[in-house]
Amino acid sequence: IYGVAFHPDFGINGRFFVISLTDAANPSVAGSRLSEFIAKNPKKKPIADSGTERVLIEWPSGGHNGGCLRFGPDGYLYLATGDGSGIADGRQTGQDLSDLLGSVLRIDVDNKAKGLPYGIPADNPFRDTPEARPEVYSYGHRQLWKFSFDTKSGTLWGGEVGQDLWEMIYIIQK
Protein backbone atom coordinates (compact mmCIF):
# COMPACT_ATOMS: atom_id res chain seq x y z
CA ILE A 1 0.00 0.00 0.00
CA TYR A 2 1.38 3.38 -1.03
CA GLY A 3 -1.29 5.70 0.30
CA VAL A 4 -4.67 5.96 2.02
CA ALA A 5 -7.20 8.81 2.06
CA PHE A 6 -10.46 8.94 3.96
CA HIS A 7 -13.52 10.44 2.29
CA PRO A 8 -14.43 13.84 3.83
CA ASP A 9 -17.68 12.20 5.03
CA PHE A 10 -15.98 9.00 6.26
CA GLY A 11 -17.76 9.15 9.63
CA ILE A 12 -21.07 8.83 7.76
CA ASN A 13 -20.31 6.74 4.66
CA GLY A 14 -17.22 4.72 5.74
CA ARG A 15 -15.56 5.23 2.34
CA PHE A 16 -11.78 5.29 2.03
CA PHE A 17 -9.35 5.05 -0.87
CA VAL A 18 -6.09 3.14 -1.25
CA ILE A 19 -3.30 3.14 -3.82
CA SER A 20 -1.54 -0.22 -3.97
CA LEU A 21 0.34 -2.54 -6.31
CA THR A 22 -1.80 -4.59 -8.69
CA ASP A 23 0.38 -7.66 -8.08
CA ALA A 24 2.24 -7.39 -4.77
CA ALA A 25 3.73 -10.87 -5.24
CA ASN A 26 5.49 -9.70 -8.41
CA PRO A 27 6.36 -5.99 -7.93
CA SER A 28 8.75 -5.82 -10.91
CA VAL A 29 5.84 -6.20 -13.35
CA ALA A 30 3.00 -4.88 -11.21
CA GLY A 31 1.12 -1.70 -11.88
CA SER A 32 -0.59 0.60 -9.41
CA ARG A 33 -4.29 0.87 -8.67
CA LEU A 34 -6.67 3.17 -6.88
CA SER A 35 -9.38 1.27 -5.01
CA GLU A 36 -12.33 2.31 -2.92
CA PHE A 37 -13.28 0.39 0.23
CA ILE A 38 -16.09 0.77 2.72
CA ALA A 39 -15.44 0.36 6.44
CA LYS A 40 -18.03 -1.05 8.79
CA ASN A 41 -18.88 1.02 11.90
CA PRO A 42 -17.20 4.24 10.69
CA LYS A 43 -18.53 6.29 13.63
CA LYS A 44 -17.29 4.01 16.40
CA LYS A 45 -14.65 1.40 15.63
CA PRO A 46 -14.05 1.29 11.87
CA ILE A 47 -13.28 -2.12 10.42
CA ALA A 48 -11.94 -2.27 6.87
CA ASP A 49 -13.68 -4.86 4.72
CA SER A 50 -11.52 -6.13 1.84
CA GLY A 51 -14.63 -7.65 0.25
CA THR A 52 -15.90 -4.14 -0.56
CA GLU A 53 -12.96 -3.27 -2.83
CA ARG A 54 -13.96 -1.45 -6.00
CA VAL A 55 -11.06 -0.74 -8.37
CA LEU A 56 -11.43 2.76 -9.82
CA ILE A 57 -8.35 3.11 -11.98
CA GLU A 58 -5.06 1.34 -12.78
CA TRP A 59 -1.82 2.45 -14.42
CA PRO A 60 1.52 0.80 -15.25
CA SER A 61 4.49 1.20 -12.96
CA GLY A 62 8.08 0.12 -12.77
CA GLY A 63 9.87 2.02 -10.06
CA HIS A 64 8.13 5.38 -9.86
CA ASN A 65 4.63 4.38 -8.85
CA GLY A 66 3.33 7.57 -7.30
CA GLY A 67 1.02 6.67 -4.48
CA CYS A 68 0.16 9.82 -2.59
CA LEU A 69 -3.52 10.73 -2.48
CA ARG A 70 -5.42 13.47 -0.69
CA PHE A 71 -8.81 15.10 -0.77
CA GLY A 72 -8.49 18.74 -1.72
CA PRO A 73 -10.35 21.67 -0.21
CA ASP A 74 -12.67 21.41 -3.25
CA GLY A 75 -13.76 17.90 -2.17
CA TYR A 76 -12.10 16.15 -5.13
CA LEU A 77 -9.57 13.32 -4.79
CA TYR A 78 -6.04 14.12 -6.00
CA LEU A 79 -3.52 11.34 -6.64
CA ALA A 80 0.02 11.10 -7.98
CA THR A 81 0.91 8.40 -10.50
CA GLY A 82 4.69 8.66 -10.96
CA ASP A 83 6.31 8.31 -14.40
CA GLY A 84 6.35 4.50 -14.23
CA SER A 85 10.10 4.21 -14.77
CA GLY A 86 13.06 3.84 -12.51
CA ILE A 87 15.37 6.41 -14.02
CA ALA A 88 15.23 9.45 -16.31
CA ASP A 89 11.62 8.97 -17.49
CA GLY A 90 12.62 5.82 -19.40
CA ARG A 91 9.10 5.47 -20.82
CA GLN A 92 9.15 9.11 -22.01
CA THR A 93 5.73 9.67 -20.55
CA GLY A 94 6.22 12.84 -18.50
CA GLN A 95 4.90 15.12 -21.25
CA ASP A 96 2.35 12.70 -22.69
CA LEU A 97 -1.22 13.74 -21.86
CA SER A 98 -2.67 10.59 -23.43
CA ASP A 99 -1.65 8.43 -20.46
CA LEU A 100 -1.89 8.80 -16.70
CA LEU A 101 1.80 8.57 -15.88
CA GLY A 102 3.89 11.46 -14.58
CA SER A 103 0.76 13.27 -13.42
CA VAL A 104 -1.38 14.46 -10.59
CA LEU A 105 -4.93 13.31 -11.29
CA ARG A 106 -8.08 14.93 -9.92
CA ILE A 107 -11.32 12.97 -9.86
CA ASP A 108 -14.80 13.24 -8.37
CA VAL A 109 -15.45 10.07 -6.35
CA ASP A 110 -19.02 11.09 -5.56
CA ASN A 111 -20.23 11.09 -9.17
CA LYS A 112 -19.64 9.02 -12.29
CA ALA A 113 -18.84 10.08 -15.85
CA LYS A 114 -19.92 8.07 -18.86
CA GLY A 115 -17.92 4.84 -18.91
CA LEU A 116 -15.96 5.68 -15.73
CA PRO A 117 -16.46 4.70 -12.08
CA TYR A 118 -15.75 8.33 -11.07
CA GLY A 119 -16.51 11.80 -12.37
CA ILE A 120 -14.28 14.36 -14.05
CA PRO A 121 -14.43 17.84 -12.48
CA ALA A 122 -15.73 20.42 -14.96
CA ASP A 123 -12.66 22.63 -14.55
CA ASN A 124 -9.99 19.95 -15.01
CA PRO A 125 -7.58 21.56 -17.47
CA PHE A 126 -7.55 18.80 -20.12
CA ARG A 127 -11.15 17.64 -19.82
CA ASP A 128 -11.99 18.75 -23.35
CA THR A 129 -8.55 18.31 -24.96
CA PRO A 130 -8.57 15.67 -27.72
CA GLU A 131 -6.25 12.71 -27.00
CA ALA A 132 -5.67 13.85 -23.39
CA ARG A 133 -6.80 11.96 -20.32
CA PRO A 134 -9.41 14.17 -18.65
CA GLU A 135 -8.29 13.07 -15.17
CA VAL A 136 -4.95 14.90 -15.55
CA TYR A 137 -4.72 17.99 -13.36
CA SER A 138 -0.94 18.55 -13.56
CA TYR A 139 1.69 16.68 -15.59
CA GLY A 140 5.42 16.45 -16.22
CA HIS A 141 6.25 14.99 -12.82
CA ARG A 142 8.94 12.38 -12.30
CA GLN A 143 7.90 10.90 -8.98
CA LEU A 144 5.74 13.20 -6.91
CA TRP A 145 6.05 11.09 -3.78
CA LYS A 146 4.14 13.24 -1.27
CA PHE A 147 1.94 16.31 -1.53
CA SER A 148 -0.27 18.33 0.76
CA PHE A 149 -2.66 21.26 0.71
CA ASP A 150 -1.80 24.34 2.77
CA THR A 151 -4.71 24.64 5.21
CA LYS A 152 -4.79 28.45 5.07
CA SER A 153 -4.19 29.21 1.39
CA GLY A 154 -5.26 25.95 -0.28
CA THR A 155 -1.94 25.89 -2.19
CA LEU A 156 -0.90 22.40 -3.26
CA TRP A 157 2.74 21.65 -2.36
CA GLY A 158 4.55 18.56 -3.64
CA GLY A 159 7.82 16.82 -2.85
CA GLU A 160 9.36 15.10 -5.84
CA VAL A 161 12.12 12.48 -5.97
CA GLY A 162 15.08 13.97 -7.80
CA GLN A 163 17.50 12.40 -10.25
CA ASP A 164 20.83 11.48 -8.60
CA LEU A 165 21.56 14.57 -6.52
CA TRP A 166 18.62 16.87 -5.81
CA GLU A 167 15.10 16.58 -4.46
CA MET A 168 12.52 19.17 -5.46
CA ILE A 169 9.59 20.93 -3.83
CA TYR A 170 6.92 22.33 -6.13
CA ILE A 171 3.79 24.37 -5.98
CA ILE A 172 1.42 22.23 -8.05
CA GLN A 173 -0.97 24.10 -10.33
CA LYS A 174 -3.32 22.92 -13.02
CSV table of C-alpha atoms in Angstrom, one decimal:
chain,number,residue,atom,x,y,z
A,1,ILE,CA,0.0,0.0,0.0
A,2,TYR,CA,1.4,3.4,-1.0
A,3,GLY,CA,-1.3,5.7,0.3
A,4,VAL,CA,-4.7,6.0,2.0
A,5,ALA,CA,-7.2,8.8,2.1
A,6,PHE,CA,-10.5,8.9,4.0
A,7,HIS,CA,-13.5,10.4,2.3
A,8,PRO,CA,-14.4,13.8,3.8
A,9,ASP,CA,-17.7,12.2,5.0
A,10,PHE,CA,-16.0,9.0,6.3
A,11,GLY,CA,-17.8,9.2,9.6
A,12,ILE,CA,-21.1,8.8,7.8
A,13,ASN,CA,-20.3,6.7,4.7
A,14,GLY,CA,-17.2,4.7,5.7
A,15,ARG,CA,-15.6,5.2,2.3
A,16,PHE,CA,-11.8,5.3,2.0
A,17,PHE,CA,-9.4,5.1,-0.9
A,18,VAL,CA,-6.1,3.1,-1.3
A,19,ILE,CA,-3.3,3.1,-3.8
A,20,SER,CA,-1.5,-0.2,-4.0
A,21,LEU,CA,0.3,-2.5,-6.3
A,22,THR,CA,-1.8,-4.6,-8.7
A,23,ASP,CA,0.4,-7.7,-8.1
A,24,ALA,CA,2.2,-7.4,-4.8
A,25,ALA,CA,3.7,-10.9,-5.2
A,26,ASN,CA,5.5,-9.7,-8.4
A,27,PRO,CA,6.4,-6.0,-7.9
A,28,SER,CA,8.7,-5.8,-10.9
A,29,VAL,CA,5.8,-6.2,-13.3
A,30,ALA,CA,3.0,-4.9,-11.2
A,31,GLY,CA,1.1,-1.7,-11.9
A,32,SER,CA,-0.6,0.6,-9.4
A,33,ARG,CA,-4.3,0.9,-8.7
A,34,LEU,CA,-6.7,3.2,-6.9
A,35,SER,CA,-9.4,1.3,-5.0
A,36,GLU,CA,-12.3,2.3,-2.9
A,37,PHE,CA,-13.3,0.4,0.2
A,38,ILE,CA,-16.1,0.8,2.7
A,39,ALA,CA,-15.4,0.4,6.4
A,40,LYS,CA,-18.0,-1.0,8.8
A,41,ASN,CA,-18.9,1.0,11.9
A,42,PRO,CA,-17.2,4.2,10.7
A,43,LYS,CA,-18.5,6.3,13.6
A,44,LYS,CA,-17.3,4.0,16.4
A,45,LYS,CA,-14.6,1.4,15.6
A,46,PRO,CA,-14.0,1.3,11.9
A,47,ILE,CA,-13.3,-2.1,10.4
A,48,ALA,CA,-11.9,-2.3,6.9
A,49,ASP,CA,-13.7,-4.9,4.7
A,50,SER,CA,-11.5,-6.1,1.8
A,51,GLY,CA,-14.6,-7.6,0.3
A,52,THR,CA,-15.9,-4.1,-0.6
A,53,GLU,CA,-13.0,-3.3,-2.8
A,54,ARG,CA,-14.0,-1.5,-6.0
A,55,VAL,CA,-11.1,-0.7,-8.4
A,56,LEU,CA,-11.4,2.8,-9.8
A,57,ILE,CA,-8.3,3.1,-12.0
A,58,GLU,CA,-5.1,1.3,-12.8
A,59,TRP,CA,-1.8,2.4,-14.4
A,60,PRO,CA,1.5,0.8,-15.3
A,61,SER,CA,4.5,1.2,-13.0
A,62,GLY,CA,8.1,0.1,-12.8
A,63,GLY,CA,9.9,2.0,-10.1
A,64,HIS,CA,8.1,5.4,-9.9
A,65,ASN,CA,4.6,4.4,-8.9
A,66,GLY,CA,3.3,7.6,-7.3
A,67,GLY,CA,1.0,6.7,-4.5
A,68,CYS,CA,0.2,9.8,-2.6
A,69,LEU,CA,-3.5,10.7,-2.5
A,70,ARG,CA,-5.4,13.5,-0.7
A,71,PHE,CA,-8.8,15.1,-0.8
A,72,GLY,CA,-8.5,18.7,-1.7
A,73,PRO,CA,-10.4,21.7,-0.2
A,74,ASP,CA,-12.7,21.4,-3.2
A,75,GLY,CA,-13.8,17.9,-2.2
A,76,TYR,CA,-12.1,16.1,-5.1
A,77,LEU,CA,-9.6,13.3,-4.8
A,78,TYR,CA,-6.0,14.1,-6.0
A,79,LEU,CA,-3.5,11.3,-6.6
A,80,ALA,CA,0.0,11.1,-8.0
A,81,THR,CA,0.9,8.4,-10.5
A,82,GLY,CA,4.7,8.7,-11.0
A,83,ASP,CA,6.3,8.3,-14.4
A,84,GLY,CA,6.4,4.5,-14.2
A,85,SER,CA,10.1,4.2,-14.8
A,86,GLY,CA,13.1,3.8,-12.5
A,87,ILE,CA,15.4,6.4,-14.0
A,88,ALA,CA,15.2,9.4,-16.3
A,89,ASP,CA,11.6,9.0,-17.5
A,90,GLY,CA,12.6,5.8,-19.4
A,91,ARG,CA,9.1,5.5,-20.8
A,92,GLN,CA,9.2,9.1,-22.0
A,93,THR,CA,5.7,9.7,-20.6
A,94,GLY,CA,6.2,12.8,-18.5
A,95,GLN,CA,4.9,15.1,-21.2
A,96,ASP,CA,2.3,12.7,-22.7
A,97,LEU,CA,-1.2,13.7,-21.9
A,98,SER,CA,-2.7,10.6,-23.4
A,99,ASP,CA,-1.6,8.4,-20.5
A,100,LEU,CA,-1.9,8.8,-16.7
A,101,LEU,CA,1.8,8.6,-15.9
A,102,GLY,CA,3.9,11.5,-14.6
A,103,SER,CA,0.8,13.3,-13.4
A,104,VAL,CA,-1.4,14.5,-10.6
A,105,LEU,CA,-4.9,13.3,-11.3
A,106,ARG,CA,-8.1,14.9,-9.9
A,107,ILE,CA,-11.3,13.0,-9.9
A,108,ASP,CA,-14.8,13.2,-8.4
A,109,VAL,CA,-15.4,10.1,-6.4
A,110,ASP,CA,-19.0,11.1,-5.6
A,111,ASN,CA,-20.2,11.1,-9.2
A,112,LYS,CA,-19.6,9.0,-12.3
A,113,ALA,CA,-18.8,10.1,-15.9
A,114,LYS,CA,-19.9,8.1,-18.9
A,115,GLY,CA,-17.9,4.8,-18.9
A,116,LEU,CA,-16.0,5.7,-15.7
A,117,PRO,CA,-16.5,4.7,-12.1
A,118,TYR,CA,-15.7,8.3,-11.1
A,119,GLY,CA,-16.5,11.8,-12.4
A,120,ILE,CA,-14.3,14.4,-14.1
A,121,PRO,CA,-14.4,17.8,-12.5
A,122,ALA,CA,-15.7,20.4,-15.0
A,123,ASP,CA,-12.7,22.6,-14.6
A,124,ASN,CA,-10.0,19.9,-15.0
A,125,PRO,CA,-7.6,21.6,-17.5
A,126,PHE,CA,-7.5,18.8,-20.1
A,127,ARG,CA,-11.1,17.6,-19.8
A,128,ASP,CA,-12.0,18.7,-23.4
A,129,THR,CA,-8.6,18.3,-25.0
A,130,PRO,CA,-8.6,15.7,-27.7
A,131,GLU,CA,-6.3,12.7,-27.0
A,132,ALA,CA,-5.7,13.8,-23.4
A,133,ARG,CA,-6.8,12.0,-20.3
A,134,PRO,CA,-9.4,14.2,-18.6
A,135,GLU,CA,-8.3,13.1,-15.2
A,136,VAL,CA,-5.0,14.9,-15.6
A,137,TYR,CA,-4.7,18.0,-13.4
A,138,SER,CA,-0.9,18.5,-13.6
A,139,TYR,CA,1.7,16.7,-15.6
A,140,GLY,CA,5.4,16.5,-16.2
A,141,HIS,CA,6.2,15.0,-12.8
A,142,ARG,CA,8.9,12.4,-12.3
A,143,GLN,CA,7.9,10.9,-9.0
A,144,LEU,CA,5.7,13.2,-6.9
A,145,TRP,CA,6.1,11.1,-3.8
A,146,LYS,CA,4.1,13.2,-1.3
A,147,PHE,CA,1.9,16.3,-1.5
A,148,SER,CA,-0.3,18.3,0.8
A,149,PHE,CA,-2.7,21.3,0.7
A,150,ASP,CA,-1.8,24.3,2.8
A,151,THR,CA,-4.7,24.6,5.2
A,152,LYS,CA,-4.8,28.5,5.1
A,153,SER,CA,-4.2,29.2,1.4
A,154,GLY,CA,-5.3,26.0,-0.3
A,155,THR,CA,-1.9,25.9,-2.2
A,156,LEU,CA,-0.9,22.4,-3.3
A,157,TRP,CA,2.7,21.7,-2.4
A,158,GLY,CA,4.6,18.6,-3.6
A,159,GLY,CA,7.8,16.8,-2.8
A,160,GLU,CA,9.4,15.1,-5.8
A,161,VAL,CA,12.1,12.5,-6.0
A,162,GLY,CA,15.1,14.0,-7.8
A,163,GLN,CA,17.5,12.4,-10.3
A,164,ASP,CA,20.8,11.5,-8.6
A,165,LEU,CA,21.6,14.6,-6.5
A,166,TRP,CA,18.6,16.9,-5.8
A,167,GLU,CA,15.1,16.6,-4.5
A,168,MET,CA,12.5,19.2,-5.5
A,169,ILE,CA,9.6,20.9,-3.8
A,170,TYR,CA,6.9,22.3,-6.1
A,171,ILE,CA,3.8,24.4,-6.0
A,172,ILE,CA,1.4,22.2,-8.0
A,173,GLN,CA,-1.0,24.1,-10.3
A,174,LYS,CA,-3.3,22.9,-13.0
